[in-house]
Short mmCIF file of C-alpha atoms and ligand atoms in Angstrom, two decimals:
data_model
loop_
_atom_site.label_atom_id
_atom_site.label_comp_id
_atom_site.label_asym_id
_atom_site.label_seq_id
_atom_site.Cartn_x
_atom_site.Cartn_y
_atom_site.Cartn_z
CA MET A 1 -30.96 3.57 -4.58
CA LEU A 2 -30.67 2.35 -0.71
CA LEU A 3 -29.51 -0.61 -2.24
CA LEU A 4 -26.31 0.88 -4.19
CA LEU A 5 -25.71 3.15 -0.88
CA VAL A 6 -25.32 -0.38 0.87
CA MET A 7 -23.46 -1.88 -1.62
CA ALA A 8 -21.27 1.41 -2.07
CA SER A 9 -20.23 1.17 1.84
CA SER A 10 -18.01 -1.86 2.00
CA CYS A 11 -15.40 -2.89 -0.56
CA SER A 12 -14.47 -6.75 -0.74
CA ALA A 13 -14.05 -8.08 -4.41
CA GLY A 14 -17.34 -9.58 -4.30
CA ASP A 15 -19.03 -6.27 -3.71
CA LYS A 16 -17.07 -4.71 -6.39
CA GLU A 17 -18.50 -7.15 -8.97
CA ALA A 18 -22.11 -6.45 -7.40
CA ARG A 19 -21.18 -2.77 -7.92
CA ARG A 20 -20.21 -2.87 -11.48
CA ARG A 21 -23.51 -5.08 -12.19
CA ALA A 22 -25.43 -2.14 -10.71
CA ALA A 23 -23.99 0.08 -13.09
CA GLY A 24 -25.39 -1.86 -16.04
CA SER A 25 -23.78 -3.10 -19.23
CA ASN A 26 -21.40 -0.52 -21.07
CA PRO A 27 -21.75 1.86 -18.12
CA THR A 28 -21.26 5.43 -18.82
CA ARG A 29 -18.72 7.24 -16.60
CA ALA A 30 -21.69 8.86 -14.57
CA ALA A 31 -23.17 5.36 -14.03
CA LEU A 32 -20.13 4.38 -12.50
CA ALA A 33 -19.65 7.34 -10.50
CA ARG A 34 -23.07 6.60 -8.66
CA VAL A 35 -21.54 3.23 -7.40
CA ALA A 36 -17.94 4.31 -6.86
CA ASP A 37 -16.69 3.28 -3.50
CA ALA A 38 -14.23 6.03 -2.07
CA SER A 39 -12.90 3.43 0.49
CA HIS A 40 -11.81 1.14 -2.40
CA GLY A 41 -10.29 4.25 -4.02
CA ARG A 42 -8.09 4.82 -0.80
CA SER A 43 -6.88 1.88 -1.17
CA ILE A 44 -6.11 2.19 -5.22
CA PHE A 45 -4.38 5.43 -3.84
CA SER A 46 -1.49 3.47 -2.40
CA ARG A 47 -0.22 2.85 -5.98
CA CYS A 48 -0.41 6.90 -6.57
CA ALA A 49 1.50 7.14 -2.83
CA ALA A 50 4.46 5.86 -4.36
CA CYS A 51 4.76 9.56 -5.78
CA HIS A 52 2.46 11.41 -4.42
CA THR A 53 1.32 12.79 -1.06
CA ILE A 54 -2.16 13.83 -0.32
CA GLY A 55 -2.36 15.42 3.35
CA LYS A 56 -3.22 19.15 3.10
CA GLY A 57 0.26 20.85 2.84
CA ALA A 58 2.41 17.66 2.82
CA PRO A 59 5.47 18.08 0.90
CA ASP A 60 5.85 17.13 -2.81
CA ALA A 61 7.22 13.76 -4.08
CA ALA A 62 8.26 12.64 -7.20
CA GLY A 63 5.07 14.36 -7.99
CA PRO A 64 3.26 17.15 -6.57
CA ASN A 65 1.14 16.98 -3.61
CA LEU A 66 -2.45 16.31 -4.72
CA TYR A 67 -4.48 17.74 -1.40
CA GLY A 68 -7.89 19.54 -2.98
CA ILE A 69 -6.95 18.29 -6.78
CA MET A 70 -10.65 18.05 -7.95
CA GLY A 71 -11.58 21.35 -9.64
CA SER A 72 -8.35 22.68 -9.18
CA PRO A 73 -6.25 23.91 -12.41
CA VAL A 74 -4.33 21.73 -14.43
CA ALA A 75 -0.54 21.85 -13.63
CA HIS A 76 -1.03 24.22 -10.53
CA ASN A 77 -1.90 22.14 -7.67
CA SER A 78 1.50 22.62 -6.05
CA SER A 79 2.89 25.69 -6.42
CA ARG A 80 6.43 24.57 -5.63
CA PHE A 81 6.23 21.45 -8.12
CA GLY A 82 8.53 21.93 -11.60
CA TYR A 83 5.64 20.50 -13.91
CA THR A 84 6.42 19.71 -17.74
CA ASP A 85 5.52 22.34 -20.54
CA ALA A 86 3.28 19.45 -21.98
CA LEU A 87 1.07 19.41 -18.71
CA ARG A 88 1.01 23.30 -18.20
CA ARG A 89 -0.13 23.54 -22.00
CA ALA A 90 -2.94 21.17 -21.24
CA GLY A 91 -4.96 23.83 -19.64
CA GLY A 92 -8.42 23.61 -17.75
CA VAL A 93 -9.34 22.44 -14.51
CA TRP A 94 -9.46 18.68 -13.30
CA THR A 95 -13.25 17.73 -13.79
CA GLU A 96 -14.20 14.10 -13.20
CA ASP A 97 -14.05 13.37 -16.91
CA ARG A 98 -10.26 14.57 -17.44
CA MET A 99 -9.09 12.96 -14.19
CA ASP A 100 -10.70 9.82 -15.82
CA ARG A 101 -8.99 10.13 -18.91
CA TRP A 102 -5.68 11.06 -17.27
CA LEU A 103 -5.93 8.11 -15.19
CA THR A 104 -6.49 5.77 -18.16
CA SER A 105 -3.57 6.73 -19.77
CA PRO A 106 -1.17 9.93 -18.50
CA GLN A 107 0.63 9.80 -21.74
CA ARG A 108 -2.09 9.41 -24.03
CA PHE A 109 -3.90 12.15 -22.29
CA VAL A 110 -0.96 14.38 -22.12
CA PRO A 111 1.69 13.53 -24.47
CA GLY A 112 5.36 14.23 -22.92
CA THR A 113 4.03 14.37 -19.30
CA SER A 114 6.59 13.17 -16.58
CA MET A 115 4.12 11.01 -14.77
CA GLY A 116 5.32 7.71 -15.20
CA PHE A 117 2.63 5.73 -14.57
CA PRO A 118 1.03 3.19 -17.20
CA GLY A 119 -2.78 3.81 -15.78
CA LEU A 120 -5.60 2.27 -14.51
CA ALA A 121 -7.40 0.10 -17.07
CA ASP A 122 -10.61 -0.90 -14.99
CA PRO A 123 -13.27 2.08 -15.27
CA LEU A 124 -14.58 1.23 -11.96
CA ASP A 125 -11.26 1.45 -10.35
CA ARG A 126 -10.78 4.83 -11.75
CA ALA A 127 -14.36 6.00 -10.68
CA ASP A 128 -13.26 4.78 -7.05
CA LEU A 129 -10.05 6.71 -6.90
CA VAL A 130 -12.05 10.00 -8.13
CA ALA A 131 -14.52 9.41 -5.51
CA TYR A 132 -11.49 9.09 -2.80
CA LEU A 133 -9.62 12.17 -4.28
CA LYS A 134 -13.12 14.40 -4.12
CA THR A 135 -12.91 13.47 -0.31
CA GLN A 136 -9.57 15.01 -0.31
CA GLY A 137 -9.78 18.65 -0.30
C1 LIG B 1 6.34 7.14 -10.81
C2 LIG B 1 5.34 8.46 -9.85
C3 LIG B 1 4.25 8.70 -10.08
C4 LIG B 1 3.04 7.91 -10.03
C5 LIG B 1 3.19 6.50 -9.55
C6 LIG B 1 1.77 8.43 -10.00
N1 LIG B 1 2.51 9.98 -10.28
FE1 LIG B 1 0.80 11.29 -10.74
N2 LIG B 1 2.19 12.77 -11.08
C7 LIG B 1 3.56 12.26 -11.28
C8 LIG B 1 4.73 13.55 -12.01
C9 LIG B 1 5.81 13.45 -12.17
C10 LIG B 1 3.77 14.68 -12.15
C11 LIG B 1 3.99 15.84 -12.99
C12 LIG B 1 3.85 15.33 -14.53
C13 LIG B 1 4.27 16.67 -15.33
O1 LIG B 1 4.67 17.78 -14.92
O2 LIG B 1 4.06 16.37 -16.55
C14 LIG B 1 2.62 13.99 -11.70
C15 LIG B 1 1.05 14.26 -11.82
C16 LIG B 1 -0.07 14.30 -11.46
C17 LIG B 1 -1.35 15.18 -11.39
C18 LIG B 1 -1.61 16.36 -11.91
C19 LIG B 1 -1.27 17.81 -10.71
C20 LIG B 1 -1.66 18.88 -10.94
O3 LIG B 1 -1.03 19.73 -10.21
O4 LIG B 1 -2.42 19.21 -12.08
C21 LIG B 1 -2.34 14.18 -11.02
C22 LIG B 1 -3.86 14.52 -10.93
C23 LIG B 1 -1.78 12.97 -10.72
N3 LIG B 1 -0.33 13.11 -11.11
C24 LIG B 1 -2.47 12.05 -10.04
C25 LIG B 1 -1.86 10.49 -9.71
C26 LIG B 1 -2.64 9.90 -9.41
C27 LIG B 1 -4.21 9.56 -8.91
C28 LIG B 1 -1.87 8.65 -9.42
C29 LIG B 1 -2.63 7.15 -8.78
C30 LIG B 1 -3.22 6.72 -9.68
C31 LIG B 1 -0.69 8.79 -9.70
N4 LIG B 1 -0.58 10.25 -10.44
C32 LIG B 1 0.59 8.17 -9.90
C33 LIG B 1 4.31 11.12 -10.77
C34 LIG B 1 3.61 9.96 -10.60
#
């Protein structure tokens, strides 16, 4: 465990591969969550920042503000944002599992969503990003 914490505390490319190995072969999402690095997730968020703010009370951009998104009801994080009916109908709350599926392919998870983002192919990148989102709220 200590080893994992030490490895999770920095974020070079080699370190990422070490974290990937530590998660084991064919890792579950939970195993990836255990080695996830929120600071690397923060750098991945720069791709989201083209359309999303994440600061508390920050205005919506092309997409809704994402402060406190983890655990919040789907399509309700911003009271001002005009969500698609497709996303409104998805219902439920943003659990780690659902966020992982959304970030894999928004269009596959919610056909008809207006989120114009192709998805993140690397499961470890998604785990890192979810770890970062959890720190913002
Ligand atoms: C090209 C613009 C764009 C990019 C890039 C983008 N998004 Fe979005 N996002 C949107 C739009 C637009 C919506 C609203 C979708 C709808 O109503 O169907 C949205 C919705 C969301 C929601 C749902 C919010 C809620 O209140 O339920 C989450 C979560 C989200 N985005 C996360 C992300 C993350 C994380 C990234 C980076 C990996 C990202 N988005 C990249 C445009 C974008």
